[in-house]
Amino acid sequence: SEYELYHAFARRDFPDRIVPRQLAFAVVGDLEAALRSPPAGVAFLVAHSHLRGLSAKELEDREGVINGDTKAEIVRRMVHGCPSELAGLIV
């Protein structure tokens, strides 16, 4: 992509000014729902076509935030499917 070309140019010509960083992003099964209520702290969303149409159970281990708040992801996974009151107590 053109962004890869820009990146290669900058790395070659300005190596002392390039600062690599990992951006937090979310892998989602329902892009429209995620856009309405995006996960906190993510820079962008990724919606893979192979996730569309999967049940909530099938998405449990496939959705989540990458390079983000690990504690929040662990809690999110622990309380998935539990009453919201329980999630409120743990968070």
Tab-separated table of N, CA, C and O in Angstrom:
chain	number	residue	atom	x	y	z
A	1	SER	N	0.838	-1.190	0.000
A	1	SER	CA	0.000	0.000	0.000
A	1	SER	C	0.881	1.251	0.000
A	1	SER	O	2.092	1.191	0.237
A	2	GLU	N	0.268	2.367	-0.253
A	2	GLU	CA	1.041	3.617	-0.272
A	2	GLU	C	1.617	3.929	1.104
A	2	GLU	O	2.686	4.529	1.206
A	3	TYR	N	0.940	3.490	2.177
A	3	TYR	CA	1.459	3.743	3.521
A	3	TYR	C	2.741	2.964	3.774
A	3	TYR	O	3.642	3.438	4.461
A	4	GLU	N	2.823	1.776	3.223
A	4	GLU	CA	4.062	1.004	3.347
A	4	GLU	C	5.202	1.690	2.612
A	4	GLU	O	6.349	1.682	3.064
A	5	LEU	N	4.901	2.305	1.468
A	5	LEU	CA	5.918	3.064	0.737
A	5	LEU	C	6.381	4.275	1.549
A	5	LEU	O	7.577	4.560	1.627
A	6	TYR	N	5.425	5.003	2.142
A	6	TYR	CA	5.784	6.155	2.989
A	6	TYR	C	6.658	5.703	4.154
A	6	TYR	O	7.637	6.354	4.503
A	7	HIS	N	6.263	4.580	4.756
A	7	HIS	CA	7.015	4.060	5.896
A	7	HIS	C	8.436	3.680	5.484
A	7	HIS	O	9.407	4.010	6.164
A	8	ALA	N	8.572	2.993	4.362
A	8	ALA	CA	9.896	2.591	3.882
A	8	ALA	C	10.760	3.814	3.578
A	8	ALA	O	11.954	3.844	3.911
A	9	PHE	N	10.167	4.831	2.961
A	9	PHE	CA	10.890	6.065	2.666
A	9	PHE	C	11.367	6.728	3.958
A	9	PHE	O	12.532	7.117	4.079
A	10	ALA	N	10.478	6.851	4.911
A	10	ALA	CA	10.834	7.510	6.172
A	10	ALA	C	11.915	6.732	6.918
A	10	ALA	O	12.843	7.329	7.468
A	11	ARG	N	11.808	5.408	6.935
A	11	ARG	CA	12.828	4.599	7.617
A	11	ARG	C	14.183	4.730	6.938
A	11	ARG	O	15.213	4.738	7.597
A	12	ARG	N	14.176	4.813	5.623
A	12	ARG	CA	15.440	4.912	4.890
A	12	ARG	C	16.068	6.301	5.056
A	12	ARG	O	17.258	6.426	5.322
A	13	ASP	N	15.263	7.346	4.908
A	13	ASP	CA	15.806	8.705	4.877
A	13	ASP	C	15.815	9.424	6.228
A	13	ASP	O	16.540	10.403	6.387
A	14	PHE	N	15.018	8.964	7.171
A	14	PHE	CA	14.941	9.624	8.486
A	14	PHE	C	14.925	8.590	9.614
A	14	PHE	O	14.041	8.605	10.469
A	15	PRO	N	15.917	7.695	9.666
A	15	PRO	CA	15.866	6.606	10.653
A	15	PRO	C	15.887	7.091	12.094
A	15	PRO	O	15.335	6.419	12.973
A	16	ASP	N	16.475	8.239	12.354
A	16	ASP	CA	16.542	8.743	13.730
A	16	ASP	C	15.226	9.390	14.174
A	16	ASP	O	15.054	9.689	15.349
A	17	ARG	N	14.293	9.585	13.267
A	17	ARG	CA	13.028	10.234	13.609
A	17	ARG	C	11.860	9.250	13.659
A	17	ARG	O	10.752	9.631	14.008
A	18	ILE	N	12.110	8.003	13.313
A	18	ILE	CA	11.056	6.987	13.311
A	18	ILE	C	10.986	6.343	14.690
A	18	ILE	O	11.992	5.902	15.233
A	19	VAL	N	9.788	6.305	15.244
A	19	VAL	CA	9.567	5.677	16.544
A	19	VAL	C	8.476	4.622	16.385
A	19	VAL	O	7.299	4.952	16.269
A	20	PRO	N	8.861	3.353	16.302
A	20	PRO	CA	7.841	2.307	16.173
A	20	PRO	C	6.999	2.211	17.431
A	20	PRO	O	7.513	2.371	18.548
A	21	ARG	N	5.719	1.960	17.265
A	21	ARG	CA	4.846	1.755	18.414
A	21	ARG	C	3.713	0.827	18.008
A	21	ARG	O	3.272	0.836	16.866
A	22	GLN	N	3.290	0.030	18.938
A	22	GLN	CA	2.186	-0.884	18.698
A	22	GLN	C	0.891	-0.196	19.070
A	22	GLN	O	0.732	0.270	20.202
A	23	LEU	N	-0.014	-0.114	18.124
A	23	LEU	CA	-1.318	0.480	18.386
A	23	LEU	C	-2.290	-0.600	18.853
A	23	LEU	O	-2.277	-1.718	18.339
A	24	ALA	N	-3.109	-0.238	19.814
A	24	ALA	CA	-4.148	-1.170	20.259
A	24	ALA	C	-5.254	-1.193	19.207
A	24	ALA	O	-5.662	-0.152	18.698
A	25	PHE	N	-5.706	-2.406	18.872
A	25	PHE	CA	-6.813	-2.527	17.930
A	25	PHE	C	-7.719	-3.661	18.370
A	25	PHE	O	-7.323	-4.512	19.169
A	26	ALA	N	-8.936	-3.635	17.869
A	26	ALA	CA	-9.909	-4.651	18.248
A	26	ALA	C	-10.266	-5.511	17.044
A	26	ALA	O	-10.515	-4.992	15.961
A	27	VAL	N	-10.288	-6.810	17.255
A	27	VAL	CA	-10.794	-7.759	16.265
A	27	VAL	C	-12.263	-7.976	16.621
A	27	VAL	O	-12.579	-8.358	17.751
A	28	VAL	N	-13.153	-7.671	15.675
A	28	VAL	CA	-14.591	-7.714	15.950
A	28	VAL	C	-15.315	-8.564	14.906
A	28	VAL	O	-14.881	-8.672	13.761
A	29	GLY	N	-16.423	-9.141	15.319
A	29	GLY	CA	-17.258	-9.907	14.410
A	29	GLY	C	-18.347	-9.075	13.787
A	29	GLY	O	-18.840	-9.377	12.712
A	30	ASP	N	-18.745	-7.996	14.455
A	30	ASP	CA	-19.813	-7.121	13.973
A	30	ASP	C	-19.281	-5.694	13.914
A	30	ASP	O	-19.272	-4.979	14.917
A	31	LEU	N	-18.834	-5.293	12.745
A	31	LEU	CA	-18.214	-3.976	12.591
A	31	LEU	C	-19.174	-2.847	12.918
A	31	LEU	O	-18.803	-1.891	13.608
A	32	GLU	N	-20.410	-2.933	12.445
A	32	GLU	CA	-21.369	-1.855	12.689
A	32	GLU	C	-21.620	-1.647	14.184
A	32	GLU	O	-21.642	-0.523	14.671
A	33	ALA	N	-21.789	-2.742	14.919
A	33	ALA	CA	-22.003	-2.641	16.367
A	33	ALA	C	-20.765	-2.072	17.055
A	33	ALA	O	-20.875	-1.247	17.963
A	34	ALA	N	-19.589	-2.489	16.617
A	34	ALA	CA	-18.349	-1.993	17.218
A	34	ALA	C	-18.149	-0.510	16.917
A	34	ALA	O	-17.625	0.228	17.753
A	35	LEU	N	-18.563	-0.060	15.744
A	35	LEU	CA	-18.454	1.364	15.415
A	35	LEU	C	-19.399	2.202	16.264
A	35	LEU	O	-19.072	3.327	16.632
A	36	ARG	N	-20.573	1.645	16.592
A	36	ARG	CA	-21.522	2.380	17.445
A	36	ARG	C	-21.008	2.490	18.879
A	36	ARG	O	-21.253	3.474	19.557
A	37	SER	N	-20.311	1.466	19.328
A	37	SER	CA	-19.796	1.450	20.702
A	37	SER	C	-18.408	0.809	20.698
A	37	SER	O	-18.243	-0.357	21.078
A	38	PRO	N	-17.393	1.565	20.263
A	38	PRO	CA	-16.055	0.976	20.142
A	38	PRO	C	-15.431	0.659	21.501
A	38	PRO	O	-15.690	1.350	22.489
A	39	PRO	N	-14.622	-0.393	21.544
A	39	PRO	CA	-13.910	-0.708	22.781
A	39	PRO	C	-12.989	0.460	23.169
A	39	PRO	O	-12.423	1.128	22.299
A	40	ALA	N	-12.860	0.681	24.446
A	40	ALA	CA	-12.037	1.794	24.935
A	40	ALA	C	-10.572	1.597	24.572
A	40	ALA	O	-10.048	0.479	24.626
A	41	GLY	N	-9.932	2.669	24.184
A	41	GLY	CA	-8.491	2.671	23.996
A	41	GLY	C	-7.962	2.089	22.705
A	41	GLY	O	-6.762	1.928	22.562
A	42	VAL	N	-8.830	1.754	21.754
A	42	VAL	CA	-8.338	1.173	20.504
A	42	VAL	C	-8.167	2.252	19.437
A	42	VAL	O	-8.911	3.216	19.381
A	43	ALA	N	-7.166	2.070	18.589
A	43	ALA	CA	-6.895	3.017	17.508
A	43	ALA	C	-7.698	2.675	16.257
A	43	ALA	O	-8.022	3.554	15.465
A	44	PHE	N	-8.000	1.389	16.069
A	44	PHE	CA	-8.781	0.988	14.909
A	44	PHE	C	-9.420	-0.379	15.149
A	44	PHE	O	-9.089	-1.070	16.110
A	45	LEU	N	-10.369	-0.714	14.274
A	45	LEU	CA	-11.087	-1.979	14.348
A	45	LEU	C	-10.733	-2.837	13.141
A	45	LEU	O	-10.498	-2.313	12.051
A	46	VAL	N	-10.717	-4.147	13.346
A	46	VAL	CA	-10.493	-5.094	12.256
A	46	VAL	C	-11.668	-6.070	12.281
A	46	VAL	O	-11.953	-6.671	13.315
A	47	ALA	N	-12.351	-6.181	11.144
A	47	ALA	CA	-13.480	-7.109	11.030
A	47	ALA	C	-13.181	-8.082	9.907
A	47	ALA	O	-13.314	-7.749	8.742
A	48	HIS	N	-12.739	-9.268	10.252
A	48	HIS	CA	-12.414	-10.284	9.260
A	48	HIS	C	-13.686	-10.943	8.737
A	48	HIS	O	-14.594	-11.246	9.509
A	49	SER	N	-13.733	-11.178	7.445
A	49	SER	CA	-14.925	-11.757	6.836
A	49	SER	C	-15.251	-13.129	7.413
A	49	SER	O	-16.424	-13.501	7.511
A	50	HIS	N	-14.250	-13.901	7.817
A	50	HIS	CA	-14.527	-15.239	8.349
A	50	HIS	C	-15.198	-15.211	9.724
A	50	HIS	O	-15.655	-16.235	10.215
A	51	LEU	N	-15.278	-14.021	10.357
A	51	LEU	CA	-15.961	-13.911	11.648
A	51	LEU	C	-17.444	-13.594	11.487
A	51	LEU	O	-18.222	-13.791	12.421
A	52	ARG	N	-17.822	-13.090	10.317
A	52	ARG	CA	-19.226	-12.730	10.096
A	52	ARG	C	-20.106	-13.969	10.177
A	52	ARG	O	-19.803	-15.001	9.617
A	53	GLY	N	-21.195	-13.806	10.873
A	53	GLY	CA	-22.159	-14.901	10.956
A	53	GLY	C	-21.876	-15.936	12.028
A	53	GLY	O	-22.659	-16.860	12.203
A	54	LEU	N	-20.758	-15.794	12.752
A	54	LEU	CA	-20.487	-16.738	13.833
A	54	LEU	C	-21.363	-16.419	15.035
A	54	LEU	O	-21.710	-15.266	15.290
A	55	SER	N	-21.688	-17.431	15.800
A	55	SER	CA	-22.484	-17.231	17.015
A	55	SER	C	-21.632	-16.545	18.083
A	55	SER	O	-20.398	-16.504	17.988
A	56	ALA	N	-22.297	-16.040	19.108
A	56	ALA	CA	-21.582	-15.398	20.224
A	56	ALA	C	-20.599	-16.372	20.867
A	56	ALA	O	-19.489	-15.992	21.241
A	57	LYS	N	-20.982	-17.627	20.979
A	57	LYS	CA	-20.105	-18.644	21.567
A	57	LYS	C	-18.860	-18.849	20.703
A	57	LYS	O	-17.748	-18.952	21.213
A	58	GLU	N	-19.046	-18.879	19.376
A	58	GLU	CA	-17.920	-19.075	18.478
A	58	GLU	C	-16.985	-17.862	18.456
A	58	GLU	O	-15.791	-17.996	18.204
A	59	LEU	N	-17.528	-16.684	18.759
A	59	LEU	CA	-16.717	-15.462	18.756
A	59	LEU	C	-15.938	-15.248	20.052
A	59	LEU	O	-15.025	-14.427	20.090
A	60	GLU	N	-16.293	-15.972	21.104
A	60	GLU	CA	-15.666	-15.758	22.419
A	60	GLU	C	-14.151	-15.671	22.364
A	60	GLU	O	-13.561	-14.787	22.965
A	61	ASP	N	-13.521	-16.600	21.688
A	61	ASP	CA	-12.058	-16.641	21.657
A	61	ASP	C	-11.469	-15.994	20.413
A	61	ASP	O	-10.264	-16.070	20.182
A	62	ARG	N	-12.309	-15.377	19.610
A	62	ARG	CA	-11.824	-14.774	18.373
A	62	ARG	C	-11.874	-13.256	18.393
A	62	ARG	O	-11.175	-12.602	17.636
A	63	GLU	N	-12.732	-12.685	19.222
A	63	GLU	CA	-12.831	-11.231	19.325
A	63	GLU	C	-11.998	-10.749	20.504
A	63	GLU	O	-11.780	-11.482	21.454
A	64	GLY	N	-11.571	-9.493	20.432
A	64	GLY	CA	-10.853	-8.916	21.554
A	64	GLY	C	-9.920	-7.807	21.118
A	64	GLY	O	-9.827	-7.473	19.942
A	65	VAL	N	-9.248	-7.223	22.089
A	65	VAL	CA	-8.329	-6.115	21.855
A	65	VAL	C	-6.909	-6.660	21.846
A	65	VAL	O	-6.508	-7.407	22.725
A	66	ILE	N	-6.160	-6.264	20.834
A	66	ILE	CA	-4.765	-6.662	20.676
A	66	ILE	C	-3.887	-5.458	21.020
A	66	ILE	O	-4.202	-4.332	20.634
A	67	ASN	N	-2.798	-5.679	21.740
A	67	ASN	CA	-1.863	-4.623	22.156
A	67	ASN	C	-2.518	-3.603	23.093
A	67	ASN	O	-2.073	-2.471	23.176
A	68	GLY	N	-3.556	-4.003	23.781
A	68	GLY	CA	-4.270	-3.068	24.652
A	68	GLY	C	-4.119	-3.415	26.113
A	68	GLY	O	-3.115	-3.982	26.546
A	69	ASP	N	-5.146	-3.098	26.874
A	69	ASP	CA	-5.188	-3.311	28.314
A	69	ASP	C	-5.442	-4.797	28.596
A	69	ASP	O	-6.574	-5.274	28.498
A	70	THR	N	-4.412	-5.525	28.941
A	70	THR	CA	-4.512	-6.966	29.156
A	70	THR	C	-5.463	-7.291	30.302
A	70	THR	O	-6.267	-8.221	30.205
A	71	LYS	N	-5.401	-6.525	31.371
A	71	LYS	CA	-6.278	-6.778	32.520
A	71	LYS	C	-7.742	-6.670	32.101
A	71	LYS	O	-8.562	-7.518	32.448
A	72	ALA	N	-8.073	-5.633	31.340
A	72	ALA	CA	-9.456	-5.449	30.901
A	72	ALA	C	-9.911	-6.602	30.009
A	72	ALA	O	-11.062	-7.049	30.086
A	73	GLU	N	-9.023	-7.119	29.175
A	73	GLU	CA	-9.374	-8.241	28.301
A	73	GLU	C	-9.607	-9.511	29.111
A	73	GLU	O	-10.505	-10.286	28.818
A	74	ILE	N	-8.808	-9.725	30.156
A	74	ILE	CA	-8.995	-10.898	31.010
A	74	ILE	C	-10.337	-10.810	31.725
A	74	ILE	O	-11.104	-11.776	31.763
A	75	VAL	N	-10.645	-9.644	32.260
A	75	VAL	CA	-11.924	-9.450	32.954
A	75	VAL	C	-13.073	-9.614	31.976
A	75	VAL	O	-14.076	-10.276	32.274
A	76	ARG	N	-12.956	-9.034	30.779
A	76	ARG	CA	-14.017	-9.146	29.765
A	76	ARG	C	-14.305	-10.610	29.471
A	76	ARG	O	-15.451	-11.038	29.404
A	77	ARG	N	-13.251	-11.394	29.336
A	77	ARG	CA	-13.417	-12.820	29.023
A	77	ARG	C	-14.005	-13.581	30.209
A	77	ARG	O	-14.831	-14.471	30.037
A	78	MET	N	-13.606	-13.217	31.422
A	78	MET	CA	-14.098	-13.905	32.620
A	78	MET	C	-15.594	-13.696	32.817
A	78	MET	O	-16.288	-14.603	33.261
A	79	VAL	N	-16.080	-12.495	32.529
A	79	VAL	CA	-17.481	-12.179	32.807
A	79	VAL	C	-18.386	-12.343	31.593
A	79	VAL	O	-19.580	-12.091	31.675
A	80	HIS	N	-17.823	-12.788	30.483
A	80	HIS	CA	-18.640	-12.980	29.279
A	80	HIS	C	-19.783	-13.949	29.573
A	80	HIS	O	-19.572	-15.059	30.055
A	81	GLY	N	-20.991	-13.509	29.318
A	81	GLY	CA	-22.158	-14.353	29.549
A	81	GLY	C	-22.690	-14.310	30.969
A	81	GLY	O	-23.705	-14.933	31.261
A	82	CYS	N	-22.026	-13.597	31.853
A	82	CYS	CA	-22.481	-13.478	33.241
A	82	CYS	C	-23.382	-12.255	33.378
A	82	CYS	O	-23.345	-11.340	32.561
A	83	PRO	N	-24.187	-12.211	34.435
A	83	PRO	CA	-25.011	-11.026	34.665
A	83	PRO	C	-24.143	-9.766	34.774
A	83	PRO	O	-23.016	-9.802	35.287
A	84	SER	N	-24.656	-8.645	34.302
A	84	SER	CA	-23.895	-7.406	34.312
A	84	SER	C	-23.510	-6.963	35.718
A	84	SER	O	-22.520	-6.287	35.912
A	85	GLU	N	-24.303	-7.363	36.719
A	85	GLU	CA	-23.978	-7.020	38.103
A	85	GLU	C	-22.644	-7.631	38.514
A	85	GLU	O	-21.844	-7.002	39.202
A	86	LEU	N	-22.387	-8.860	38.078
A	86	LEU	CA	-21.126	-9.519	38.380
A	86	LEU	C	-19.971	-8.789	37.712
A	86	LEU	O	-18.941	-8.546	38.331
A	87	ALA	N	-20.158	-8.432	36.457
A	87	ALA	CA	-19.116	-7.695	35.740
A	87	ALA	C	-18.803	-6.384	36.449
A	87	ALA	O	-17.656	-5.997	36.589
A	88	GLY	N	-19.820	-5.714	36.960
A	88	GLY	CA	-19.627	-4.459	37.680
A	88	GLY	C	-18.839	-4.640	38.965
A	88	GLY	O	-18.060	-3.763	39.356
A	89	LEU	N	-19.015	-5.753	39.628
A	89	LEU	CA	-18.293	-6.023	40.872
A	89	LEU	C	-16.814	-6.295	40.603
A	89	LEU	O	-15.950	-5.904	41.374
A	90	ILE	N	-16.524	-7.001	39.525
A	90	ILE	CA	-15.144	-7.379	39.229
A	90	ILE	C	-14.365	-6.199	38.691
A	90	ILE	O	-13.208	-6.019	39.030
A	91	VAL	N	-14.982	-5.403	37.857
A	91	VAL	CA	-14.285	-4.268	37.255
A	91	VAL	C	-14.106	-3.241	38.307
A	91	VAL	O	-13.176	-2.710	38.646
